[in-house]
Amino acid sequence: MASLITFSLLLSLSLLAAASPSPYLSPIFSRNYNAMSTTLKIFTYIPFKPVSFPSPAESLFYKSLLDSPYSTHEPDHAHFFFIPFSPDTSTRSLARLIRTLRSELPYWNRTLGADHFFLSSPGVRYASDRNIVELKKNAIQVSGGPVPVGNFISHKDITLPPVFDSSEFSSSWIPAPATERVLGFVGYGWVRDRVLVKELIEDPEFFMESEPPPPPPSERRNYGERLGKSDFCLFEYGGGGVVLRIGEVVRYGCVPVVISDRPIQDLPLMDVLRWQDMAVFVNGGKGIEGVKRVLRRVDEESLVKMKRLGAAAAQHFVWNSPPQPLDAFNTVAYQLWLRRHTIRYAERKEWAQS
Ligand SMILES: *[C@@H]1O[C@H](CO)[C@@H](O)[C@H](O)[C@H]1NC(C)=O
């Protein structure tokens, strides 16, 4: 008995001591990141036509990439090849573009596109053309938001963290006193299921924004304050890009609750962060009581831990111009770096010999 008490005492002491739990899936994140930041090289093909991207995340990514120290003019030193094309490029033009790369340069054939990547928000759709099949199946798709079902291949594709105005963020999360805390916050448009919206508006345990917030800056500070007082932030996972704001709310210590009817594969930084330990995933269709049942099962200790993980991960969601270490751009570069092993080295060797 005594040893059991000692054990649980030690356990709780060690939990207290773990002041900053790691939000990373990899126990050697820092080492990998440092290796990436000094080594990664990316070659960008010259676009056939001028390229522009509609979403802020995509255009920032593109600009950051071209200006970045990862960028190289020597394809023979590159780990990755970037194929720039505008989102309105037709399937036929895209096929022609890949065919040209394939026939005129040696790089595509070496891996059939596996060390190539491209930016496309709608994602590339299946087509029978061989060039498109290889682009879709082998090359890494980087998109600015959730793409239509079937246009995302989870072992290789990447979702960019969304861009938000971070200028008014307080630099660190200050936990709100227990008396001021509410169960949940739901921003305008974060949940669209009409029944659930109605229930949320009527529920005193949730703060639900039923109309769009007035323009910044006045409202922003309130917004951060509200998030800081809320234990959970609710999002309905669906076609819209709103769910991606989970990266923004974790900064304030609001634990994302993702309501979904299907498995979620395309959260930003999915293969970097421990989303399973930072967010709560709830099956849709069970109404507000269903959501609350799940939330009540989260005890205070786990809640604090989730908030800390979120706060520790927050820097990875911030876009800077120019990019800063560990920010959104560099973390996406790190995601590319993680994918360098999918390259078919055997084929590359054959090429070197011939
Ligand atoms: C790449 O392979 C294809 C055959 O699949 C060939 O037609 C093409 O010429 C090769 N590209 C180069 C640059 O040799």
mmCIF file of C-alpha atoms and ligand atoms in Angstrom:
data_model
loop_
_atom_site.group_PDB
_atom_site.id
_atom_site.type_symbol
_atom_site.label_atom_id
_atom_site.label_comp_id
_atom_site.label_asym_id
_atom_site.label_seq_id
_atom_site.Cartn_x
_atom_site.Cartn_y
_atom_site.Cartn_z
ATOM 1 C CA MET A 1 0.000 0.000 0.000
ATOM 2 C CA ALA A 2 2.750 2.398 1.077
ATOM 3 C CA SER A 3 4.660 1.743 -2.102
ATOM 4 C CA LEU A 4 1.536 2.361 -4.125
ATOM 5 C CA ILE A 5 1.119 5.755 -2.502
ATOM 6 C CA THR A 6 4.779 6.546 -3.063
ATOM 7 C CA PHE A 7 4.397 5.484 -6.648
ATOM 8 C CA SER A 8 1.388 7.677 -7.326
ATOM 9 C CA LEU A 9 3.091 10.555 -5.528
ATOM 10 C CA LEU A 10 6.120 10.142 -7.736
ATOM 11 C CA LEU A 11 3.892 9.922 -10.757
ATOM 12 C CA SER A 12 2.117 13.154 -10.005
ATOM 13 C CA LEU A 13 5.399 14.872 -9.204
ATOM 14 C CA SER A 14 6.831 13.779 -12.506
ATOM 15 C CA LEU A 15 3.704 15.028 -14.277
ATOM 16 C CA LEU A 16 4.202 18.394 -12.641
ATOM 17 C CA ALA A 17 7.860 18.393 -13.587
ATOM 18 C CA ALA A 18 7.023 17.850 -17.238
ATOM 19 C CA ALA A 19 6.401 21.568 -17.588
ATOM 20 C CA SER A 20 6.665 21.638 -21.337
ATOM 21 C CA PRO A 21 5.438 18.388 -22.869
ATOM 22 C CA SER A 22 6.548 17.841 -26.431
ATOM 23 C CA PRO A 23 3.916 18.462 -29.092
ATOM 24 C CA TYR A 24 5.917 16.481 -31.654
ATOM 25 C CA LEU A 25 5.326 13.006 -33.022
ATOM 26 C CA SER A 26 9.041 12.487 -33.441
ATOM 27 C CA PRO A 27 11.171 12.312 -30.290
ATOM 28 C CA ILE A 28 14.035 13.772 -32.329
ATOM 29 C CA PHE A 29 12.123 16.606 -33.945
ATOM 30 C CA SER A 30 14.780 19.225 -33.147
ATOM 31 C CA ARG A 31 17.599 17.151 -34.540
ATOM 32 C CA ASN A 32 15.656 16.412 -37.731
ATOM 33 C CA TYR A 33 14.599 20.014 -38.063
ATOM 34 C CA ASN A 34 18.157 21.265 -37.724
ATOM 35 C CA ALA A 35 19.370 18.765 -40.290
ATOM 36 C CA MET A 36 16.619 19.935 -42.632
ATOM 37 C CA SER A 37 17.347 23.612 -42.169
ATOM 38 C CA THR A 38 21.012 23.238 -43.110
ATOM 39 C CA THR A 39 20.628 20.612 -45.833
ATOM 40 C CA LEU A 40 17.347 20.810 -47.729
ATOM 41 C CA LYS A 41 17.638 21.899 -51.349
ATOM 42 C CA ILE A 42 14.748 22.484 -53.719
ATOM 43 C CA PHE A 43 14.939 23.121 -57.439
ATOM 44 C CA THR A 44 12.084 25.056 -59.015
ATOM 45 C CA TYR A 45 11.308 24.528 -62.696
ATOM 46 C CA ILE A 46 10.837 27.690 -64.730
ATOM 47 C CA PRO A 47 7.076 28.037 -65.242
ATOM 48 C CA PHE A 48 5.763 28.038 -68.812
ATOM 49 C CA LYS A 49 3.360 30.849 -67.960
ATOM 50 C CA PRO A 50 3.316 33.397 -65.118
ATOM 51 C CA VAL A 51 1.977 31.704 -61.988
ATOM 52 C CA SER A 52 -0.298 33.106 -59.305
ATOM 53 C CA PHE A 53 -2.143 31.520 -56.411
ATOM 54 C CA PRO A 54 -5.445 32.683 -54.958
ATOM 55 C CA SER A 55 -5.117 31.634 -51.327
ATOM 56 C CA PRO A 56 -2.846 33.664 -49.030
ATOM 57 C CA ALA A 57 -1.189 30.497 -47.716
ATOM 58 C CA GLU A 58 -0.316 29.283 -51.190
ATOM 59 C CA SER A 59 1.006 32.601 -52.433
ATOM 60 C CA LEU A 60 3.061 33.101 -49.269
ATOM 61 C CA PHE A 61 4.428 29.594 -49.564
ATOM 62 C CA TYR A 62 5.377 30.180 -53.212
ATOM 63 C CA LYS A 63 7.062 33.507 -52.523
ATOM 64 C CA SER A 64 8.853 32.164 -49.442
ATOM 65 C CA LEU A 65 10.073 29.156 -51.384
ATOM 66 C CA LEU A 66 11.542 31.187 -54.240
ATOM 67 C CA ASP A 67 13.356 33.495 -51.800
ATOM 68 C CA SER A 68 14.407 30.803 -49.363
ATOM 69 C CA PRO A 69 17.882 29.409 -48.692
ATOM 70 C CA TYR A 70 16.449 25.989 -49.659
ATOM 71 C CA SER A 71 16.148 27.158 -53.219
ATOM 72 C CA THR A 72 18.922 25.937 -55.512
ATOM 73 C CA HIS A 73 19.720 26.511 -59.169
ATOM 74 C CA GLU A 74 21.516 23.207 -59.384
ATOM 75 C CA PRO A 75 19.079 20.384 -59.962
ATOM 76 C CA ASP A 76 21.776 17.794 -59.332
ATOM 77 C CA HIS A 77 21.976 18.913 -55.687
ATOM 78 C CA ALA A 78 18.231 19.048 -55.117
ATOM 79 C CA HIS A 79 16.251 16.778 -52.808
ATOM 80 C CA PHE A 80 13.031 18.027 -54.344
ATOM 81 C CA PHE A 81 11.725 19.548 -57.548
ATOM 82 C CA PHE A 82 8.922 22.070 -57.473
ATOM 83 C CA ILE A 83 6.574 22.319 -60.467
ATOM 84 C CA PRO A 84 4.834 25.697 -60.469
ATOM 85 C CA PHE A 85 1.498 25.962 -62.295
ATOM 86 C CA SER A 86 -1.564 28.123 -61.718
ATOM 87 C CA PRO A 87 -4.660 26.529 -60.186
ATOM 88 C CA ASP A 88 -6.722 27.153 -63.328
ATOM 89 C CA THR A 89 -4.390 25.054 -65.502
ATOM 90 C CA SER A 90 -6.456 22.508 -67.460
ATOM 91 C CA THR A 91 -5.794 18.802 -67.076
ATOM 92 C CA ARG A 92 -4.640 18.714 -70.669
ATOM 93 C CA SER A 93 -2.082 21.523 -70.224
ATOM 94 C CA LEU A 94 -0.897 19.896 -67.038
ATOM 95 C CA ALA A 95 -0.365 16.588 -68.826
ATOM 96 C CA ARG A 96 1.581 18.405 -71.529
ATOM 97 C CA LEU A 97 3.714 20.120 -68.900
ATOM 98 C CA ILE A 98 4.651 16.831 -67.221
ATOM 99 C CA ARG A 99 5.283 15.163 -70.583
ATOM 100 C CA THR A 100 7.718 17.951 -71.459
ATOM 101 C CA LEU A 101 9.551 17.649 -68.133
ATOM 102 C CA ARG A 102 9.759 13.912 -68.598
ATOM 103 C CA SER A 103 11.094 13.937 -72.121
ATOM 104 C CA GLU A 104 13.479 16.872 -71.874
ATOM 105 C CA LEU A 105 15.033 16.499 -68.430
ATOM 106 C CA PRO A 106 16.289 13.431 -66.551
ATOM 107 C CA TYR A 107 14.712 14.194 -63.145
ATOM 108 C CA TRP A 108 11.141 13.025 -63.516
ATOM 109 C CA ASN A 109 12.073 9.599 -64.830
ATOM 110 C CA ARG A 110 14.418 8.878 -61.918
ATOM 111 C CA THR A 111 11.560 8.573 -59.438
ATOM 112 C CA LEU A 112 8.508 8.929 -61.687
ATOM 113 C CA GLY A 113 7.787 12.167 -59.879
ATOM 114 C CA ALA A 114 8.138 11.050 -56.251
ATOM 115 C CA ASP A 115 10.688 13.780 -55.463
ATOM 116 C CA HIS A 116 8.526 16.417 -57.147
ATOM 117 C CA PHE A 117 5.863 18.584 -55.548
ATOM 118 C CA PHE A 118 3.255 21.111 -56.623
ATOM 119 C CA LEU A 119 0.786 23.571 -55.152
ATOM 120 C CA SER A 120 -2.899 23.044 -55.859
ATOM 121 C CA SER A 121 -5.858 23.909 -53.696
ATOM 122 C CA PRO A 122 -8.523 21.927 -55.507
ATOM 123 C CA GLY A 123 -6.043 19.062 -55.807
ATOM 124 C CA VAL A 124 -5.329 17.111 -58.956
ATOM 125 C CA ARG A 125 -8.192 14.908 -60.074
ATOM 126 C CA TYR A 126 -7.764 11.412 -61.405
ATOM 127 C CA ALA A 127 -7.383 11.201 -65.156
ATOM 128 C CA SER A 128 -6.324 8.266 -67.279
ATOM 129 C CA ASP A 129 -3.405 10.152 -68.825
ATOM 130 C CA ARG A 130 -0.154 8.589 -67.637
ATOM 131 C CA ASN A 131 1.415 11.957 -66.813
ATOM 132 C CA ILE A 132 -1.467 12.944 -64.585
ATOM 133 C CA VAL A 133 -1.557 9.514 -62.936
ATOM 134 C CA GLU A 134 2.099 9.807 -61.967
ATOM 135 C CA LEU A 135 1.697 13.398 -60.816
ATOM 136 C CA LYS A 136 -1.280 12.405 -58.703
ATOM 137 C CA LYS A 137 0.109 9.154 -57.308
ATOM 138 C CA ASN A 138 3.776 9.989 -56.845
ATOM 139 C CA ALA A 139 4.299 13.730 -56.574
ATOM 140 C CA ILE A 140 3.555 15.545 -53.319
ATOM 141 C CA GLN A 141 0.484 17.753 -53.432
ATOM 142 C CA VAL A 142 0.601 20.845 -51.227
ATOM 143 C CA SER A 143 -2.784 22.514 -50.835
ATOM 144 C CA GLY A 144 -4.118 25.565 -49.076
ATOM 145 C CA GLY A 145 -7.127 23.973 -47.419
ATOM 146 C CA PRO A 146 -9.075 20.752 -47.137
ATOM 147 C CA VAL A 147 -9.366 19.355 -50.650
ATOM 148 C CA PRO A 148 -12.377 17.447 -51.985
ATOM 149 C CA VAL A 149 -12.599 13.853 -50.757
ATOM 150 C CA GLY A 150 -10.426 11.598 -52.883
ATOM 151 C CA ASN A 151 -8.036 14.377 -53.897
ATOM 152 C CA PHE A 152 -5.769 13.871 -50.894
ATOM 153 C CA ILE A 153 -3.372 10.945 -50.486
ATOM 154 C CA SER A 154 -2.456 10.847 -46.835
ATOM 155 C CA HIS A 155 0.982 9.236 -46.915
ATOM 156 C CA LYS A 156 2.421 12.021 -49.071
ATOM 157 C CA ASP A 157 0.144 15.044 -49.498
ATOM 158 C CA ILE A 158 0.411 18.161 -47.329
ATOM 159 C CA THR A 159 -2.086 20.797 -46.142
ATOM 160 C CA LEU A 160 -0.710 24.280 -45.529
ATOM 161 C CA PRO A 161 -1.493 25.955 -42.211
ATOM 162 C CA PRO A 162 -3.887 28.845 -42.931
ATOM 163 C CA VAL A 163 -2.751 32.455 -42.817
ATOM 164 C CA PHE A 164 -4.227 34.597 -40.056
ATOM 165 C CA ASP A 165 -3.418 37.999 -38.676
ATOM 166 C CA SER A 166 -1.091 37.322 -35.794
ATOM 167 C CA SER A 167 -0.192 40.960 -35.137
ATOM 168 C CA GLU A 168 -2.541 41.274 -32.171
ATOM 169 C CA PHE A 169 -1.719 38.033 -30.513
ATOM 170 C CA SER A 170 -0.488 38.229 -27.022
ATOM 171 C CA SER A 171 2.891 36.553 -27.079
ATOM 172 C CA SER A 172 2.013 33.791 -24.669
ATOM 173 C CA TRP A 173 -1.037 32.072 -23.304
ATOM 174 C CA ILE A 174 -2.106 33.060 -19.789
ATOM 175 C CA PRO A 175 -4.533 30.566 -18.242
ATOM 176 C CA ALA A 176 -7.825 32.215 -17.205
ATOM 177 C CA PRO A 177 -8.953 31.830 -13.577
ATOM 178 C CA ALA A 178 -11.350 28.906 -13.078
ATOM 179 C CA THR A 179 -14.260 31.205 -12.192
ATOM 180 C CA GLU A 180 -14.096 32.889 -15.583
ATOM 181 C CA ARG A 181 -13.810 29.775 -17.659
ATOM 182 C CA VAL A 182 -16.538 28.517 -19.976
ATOM 183 C CA LEU A 183 -16.799 25.111 -21.579
ATOM 184 C CA GLY A 184 -16.630 26.101 -25.192
ATOM 185 C CA PHE A 185 -16.305 28.755 -27.865
ATOM 186 C CA VAL A 186 -17.680 28.501 -31.375
ATOM 187 C CA GLY A 187 -16.639 31.154 -33.886
ATOM 188 C CA TYR A 188 -18.958 32.303 -36.652
ATOM 189 C CA GLY A 189 -19.202 29.624 -39.326
ATOM 190 C CA TRP A 190 -17.142 27.050 -37.431
ATOM 191 C CA VAL A 191 -20.174 24.807 -37.067
ATOM 192 C CA ARG A 192 -22.768 24.724 -39.840
ATOM 193 C CA ASP A 193 -25.074 21.861 -38.914
ATOM 194 C CA ARG A 194 -28.315 23.781 -38.356
ATOM 195 C CA VAL A 195 -29.577 21.670 -35.467
ATOM 196 C CA LEU A 196 -26.262 21.840 -33.668
ATOM 197 C CA VAL A 197 -25.983 25.603 -34.222
ATOM 198 C CA LYS A 198 -29.419 26.102 -32.648
ATOM 199 C CA GLU A 199 -28.499 23.951 -29.657
ATOM 200 C CA LEU A 200 -25.215 25.784 -29.207
ATOM 201 C CA ILE A 201 -26.859 29.215 -29.258
ATOM 202 C CA GLU A 202 -29.257 28.103 -26.531
ATOM 203 C CA ASP A 203 -26.632 26.425 -24.375
ATOM 204 C CA PRO A 204 -25.202 28.612 -21.583
ATOM 205 C CA GLU A 205 -22.025 26.532 -21.404
ATOM 206 C CA PHE A 206 -20.998 27.598 -24.894
ATOM 207 C CA PHE A 207 -20.256 30.960 -26.351
ATOM 208 C CA MET A 208 -21.492 30.855 -29.929
ATOM 209 C CA GLU A 209 -20.906 33.711 -32.345
ATOM 210 C CA SER A 210 -24.079 33.856 -34.399
ATOM 211 C CA GLU A 211 -22.893 36.590 -36.743
ATOM 212 C CA PRO A 212 -19.586 37.505 -38.346
ATOM 213 C CA PRO A 213 -17.314 39.570 -36.071
ATOM 214 C CA PRO A 214 -16.954 43.286 -36.887
ATOM 215 C CA PRO A 215 -13.754 44.189 -38.708
ATOM 216 C CA PRO A 216 -10.494 44.328 -36.745
ATOM 217 C CA PRO A 217 -8.790 45.730 -34.797
ATOM 218 C CA SER A 218 -11.344 46.354 -32.023
ATOM 219 C CA GLU A 219 -12.864 42.896 -31.983
ATOM 220 C CA ARG A 220 -9.646 40.926 -32.213
ATOM 221 C CA ARG A 221 -8.596 41.464 -28.649
ATOM 222 C CA ASN A 222 -11.974 40.316 -27.393
ATOM 223 C CA TYR A 223 -11.678 37.316 -29.581
ATOM 224 C CA GLY A 224 -8.369 36.273 -28.021
ATOM 225 C CA GLU A 225 -9.782 36.871 -24.565
ATOM 226 C CA ARG A 226 -12.821 34.741 -25.279
ATOM 227 C CA LEU A 227 -10.685 31.942 -26.630
ATOM 228 C CA GLY A 228 -8.460 32.156 -23.569
ATOM 229 C CA LYS A 229 -11.451 31.657 -21.293
ATOM 230 C CA SER A 230 -12.828 28.721 -23.246
ATOM 231 C CA ASP A 231 -11.633 25.214 -22.587
ATOM 232 C CA PHE A 232 -12.711 23.934 -25.986
ATOM 233 C CA CYS A 233 -13.171 25.407 -29.455
ATOM 234 C CA LEU A 234 -15.649 23.542 -31.627
ATOM 235 C CA PHE A 235 -15.203 22.950 -35.342
ATOM 236 C CA GLU A 236 -17.271 20.971 -37.752
ATOM 237 C CA TYR A 237 -15.048 19.189 -40.217
ATOM 238 C CA GLY A 238 -16.313 19.478 -43.750
ATOM 239 C CA GLY A 239 -15.641 20.973 -47.111
ATOM 240 C CA GLY A 240 -14.827 24.459 -45.787
ATOM 241 C CA GLY A 241 -11.454 25.778 -44.742
ATOM 242 C CA VAL A 242 -12.691 26.950 -41.363
ATOM 243 C CA VAL A 243 -11.584 23.852 -39.478
ATOM 244 C CA LEU A 244 -8.021 24.826 -40.185
ATOM 245 C CA ARG A 245 -8.300 27.631 -37.639
ATOM 246 C CA ILE A 246 -7.522 24.992 -35.067
ATOM 247 C CA GLY A 247 -3.939 26.181 -35.488
ATOM 248 C CA GLU A 248 -4.957 29.653 -34.431
ATOM 249 C CA VAL A 249 -6.985 28.756 -31.350
ATOM 250 C CA VAL A 250 -4.367 26.514 -29.720
ATOM 251 C CA ARG A 251 -2.267 29.641 -29.143
ATOM 252 C CA TYR A 252 -4.874 30.823 -26.647
ATOM 253 C CA GLY A 253 -5.107 27.540 -24.840
ATOM 254 C CA CYS A 254 -8.391 26.579 -26.458
ATOM 255 C CA VAL A 255 -8.461 22.847 -27.145
ATOM 256 C CA PRO A 256 -9.808 22.118 -30.652
ATOM 257 C CA VAL A 257 -12.784 19.788 -30.847
ATOM 258 C CA VAL A 258 -13.197 18.446 -34.350
ATOM 259 C CA ILE A 259 -16.659 17.100 -35.132
ATOM 260 C CA SER A 260 -16.576 14.794 -38.112
ATOM 261 C CA ASP A 261 -18.325 11.874 -39.738
ATOM 262 C CA ARG A 262 -15.226 10.520 -41.396
ATOM 263 C CA PRO A 263 -11.587 9.919 -40.556
ATOM 264 C CA ILE A 264 -9.541 13.087 -40.839
ATOM 265 C CA GLN A 265 -6.343 12.887 -42.818
ATOM 266 C CA ASP A 266 -5.648 16.402 -43.987
ATOM 267 C CA LEU A 267 -5.137 18.555 -40.906
ATOM 268 C CA PRO A 268 -2.181 20.904 -41.238
ATOM 269 C CA LEU A 269 1.102 19.536 -39.840
ATOM 270 C CA MET A 270 -0.533 16.147 -39.449
ATOM 271 C CA ASP A 271 2.743 14.226 -39.493
ATOM 272 C CA VAL A 272 4.596 16.678 -37.262
ATOM 273 C CA LEU A 273 2.277 17.359 -34.324
ATOM 274 C CA ARG A 274 0.543 15.017 -31.886
ATOM 275 C CA TRP A 275 -2.949 16.038 -32.934
ATOM 276 C CA GLN A 276 -4.423 13.041 -31.117
ATOM 277 C CA ASP A 277 -3.124 14.479 -27.823
ATOM 278 C CA MET A 278 -3.831 18.136 -28.624
ATOM 279 C CA ALA A 279 -7.373 17.929 -29.925
ATOM 280 C CA VAL A 280 -10.591 16.031 -29.263
ATOM 281 C CA PHE A 281 -12.223 14.183 -32.144
ATOM 282 C CA VAL A 282 -15.981 13.656 -31.925
ATOM 283 C CA ASN A 283 -18.342 11.764 -34.227
ATOM 284 C CA GLY A 284 -20.963 14.024 -35.750
ATOM 285 C CA GLY A 285 -24.723 13.623 -35.627
ATOM 286 C CA LYS A 286 -25.083 13.110 -31.869
ATOM 287 C CA GLY A 287 -26.075 16.689 -31.085
ATOM 288 C CA ILE A 288 -24.833 18.919 -28.331
ATOM 289 C CA GLU A 289 -25.311 16.242 -25.676
ATOM 290 C CA GLY A 290 -23.127 13.869 -27.650
ATOM 291 C CA VAL A 291 -20.391 16.491 -27.815
ATOM 292 C CA LYS A 292 -20.670 17.306 -24.112
ATOM 293 C CA ARG A 293 -20.518 13.650 -23.144
ATOM 294 C CA VAL A 294 -17.131 13.394 -24.836
ATOM 295 C CA LEU A 295 -15.873 16.677 -23.357
ATOM 296 C CA ARG A 296 -16.897 15.728 -19.809
ATOM 297 C CA ARG A 297 -14.691 12.671 -20.035
ATOM 298 C CA VAL A 298 -11.628 14.932 -20.367
ATOM 299 C CA ASP A 299 -10.350 15.430 -16.811
ATOM 300 C CA GLU A 300 -8.639 18.584 -15.597
ATOM 301 C CA GLU A 301 -5.154 17.112 -15.789
ATOM 302 C CA SER A 302 -5.564 16.006 -19.405
ATOM 303 C CA LEU A 303 -7.124 19.332 -20.273
ATOM 304 C CA VAL A 304 -4.153 21.284 -18.920
ATOM 305 C CA LYS A 305 -1.810 18.981 -20.784
ATOM 306 C CA MET A 306 -3.685 19.479 -24.056
ATOM 307 C CA LYS A 307 -3.619 23.231 -23.610
ATOM 308 C CA ARG A 308 0.118 23.178 -22.966
ATOM 309 C CA LEU A 309 0.754 21.038 -26.029
ATOM 310 C CA GLY A 310 -1.299 23.435 -28.132
ATOM 311 C CA ALA A 311 0.539 26.468 -26.802
ATOM 312 C CA ALA A 312 3.882 24.759 -27.487
ATOM 313 C CA ALA A 313 2.791 23.980 -31.065
ATOM 314 C CA ALA A 314 1.399 27.449 -31.833
ATOM 315 C CA GLN A 315 4.590 28.868 -33.361
ATOM 316 C CA HIS A 316 4.353 26.357 -36.210
ATOM 317 C CA PHE A 317 1.119 27.923 -37.478
ATOM 318 C CA VAL A 318 2.408 31.457 -37.850
ATOM 319 C CA TRP A 319 3.378 32.727 -41.295
ATOM 320 C CA ASN A 320 6.092 35.355 -41.405
ATOM 321 C CA SER A 321 7.455 37.337 -44.291
ATOM 322 C CA PRO A 322 10.352 36.678 -44.514
ATOM 323 C CA PRO A 323 10.042 33.251 -42.853
ATOM 324 C CA GLN A 324 11.406 32.703 -39.341
ATOM 325 C CA PRO A 325 12.768 29.496 -37.818
ATOM 326 C CA LEU A 326 10.037 26.993 -36.858
ATOM 327 C CA ASP A 327 7.224 29.011 -38.420
ATOM 328 C CA ALA A 328 4.599 27.742 -40.854
ATOM 329 C CA PHE A 329 6.813 27.921 -43.947
ATOM 330 C CA ASN A 330 9.746 26.155 -42.323
ATOM 331 C CA THR A 331 7.540 23.498 -40.753
ATOM 332 C CA VAL A 332 6.052 22.689 -44.153
ATOM 333 C CA ALA A 333 9.616 22.516 -45.510
ATOM 334 C CA TYR A 334 10.245 20.039 -42.686
ATOM 335 C CA GLN A 335 7.245 17.989 -43.837
ATOM 336 C CA LEU A 336 8.793 17.813 -47.284
ATOM 337 C CA TRP A 337 12.082 16.754 -45.695
ATOM 338 C CA LEU A 338 10.290 13.885 -43.937
ATOM 339 C CA ARG A 339 9.183 12.655 -47.347
ATOM 340 C CA ARG A 340 12.618 12.469 -48.927
ATOM 341 C CA HIS A 341 12.893 8.732 -48.192
ATOM 342 C CA THR A 342 10.003 7.901 -50.477
ATOM 343 C CA ILE A 343 12.359 8.616 -53.334
ATOM 344 C CA ARG A 344 13.280 5.529 -55.298
ATOM 345 C CA TYR A 345 17.003 5.517 -54.868
ATOM 346 C CA ALA A 346 17.423 2.310 -56.862
ATOM 347 C CA GLU A 347 16.097 3.984 -59.950
ATOM 348 C CA ARG A 348 18.213 7.006 -59.287
ATOM 349 C CA LYS A 349 21.312 4.786 -59.231
ATOM 350 C CA GLU A 350 20.427 3.219 -62.558
ATOM 351 C CA TRP A 351 20.195 6.649 -64.025
ATOM 352 C CA ALA A 352 23.557 7.673 -62.663
ATOM 353 C CA GLN A 353 25.148 4.659 -64.325
ATOM 354 C CA SER A 354 23.574 4.982 -67.723
HETATM 355 C C1 LIG B 1 11.919 9.135 -69.722
HETATM 356 O O1 LIG B 1 11.295 7.901 -69.976
HETATM 357 C C2 LIG B 1 10.468 7.881 -71.130
HETATM 358 C C3 LIG B 1 9.890 6.501 -71.252
HETATM 359 O O2 LIG B 1 9.075 6.205 -70.186
HETATM 360 C C4 LIG B 1 11.251 8.259 -72.367
HETATM 361 O O3 LIG B 1 10.382 8.317 -73.474
HETATM 362 C C5 LIG B 1 11.924 9.592 -72.166
HETATM 363 O O4 LIG B 1 12.736 9.888 -73.271
HETATM 364 C C6 LIG B 1 12.763 9.555 -70.894
HETATM 365 N N1 LIG B 1 13.299 10.885 -70.651
HETATM 366 C C7 LIG B 1 14.565 11.210 -70.887
HETATM 367 C C8 LIG B 1 14.967 12.602 -70.570
HETATM 368 O O5 LIG B 1 15.371 10.427 -71.316
#
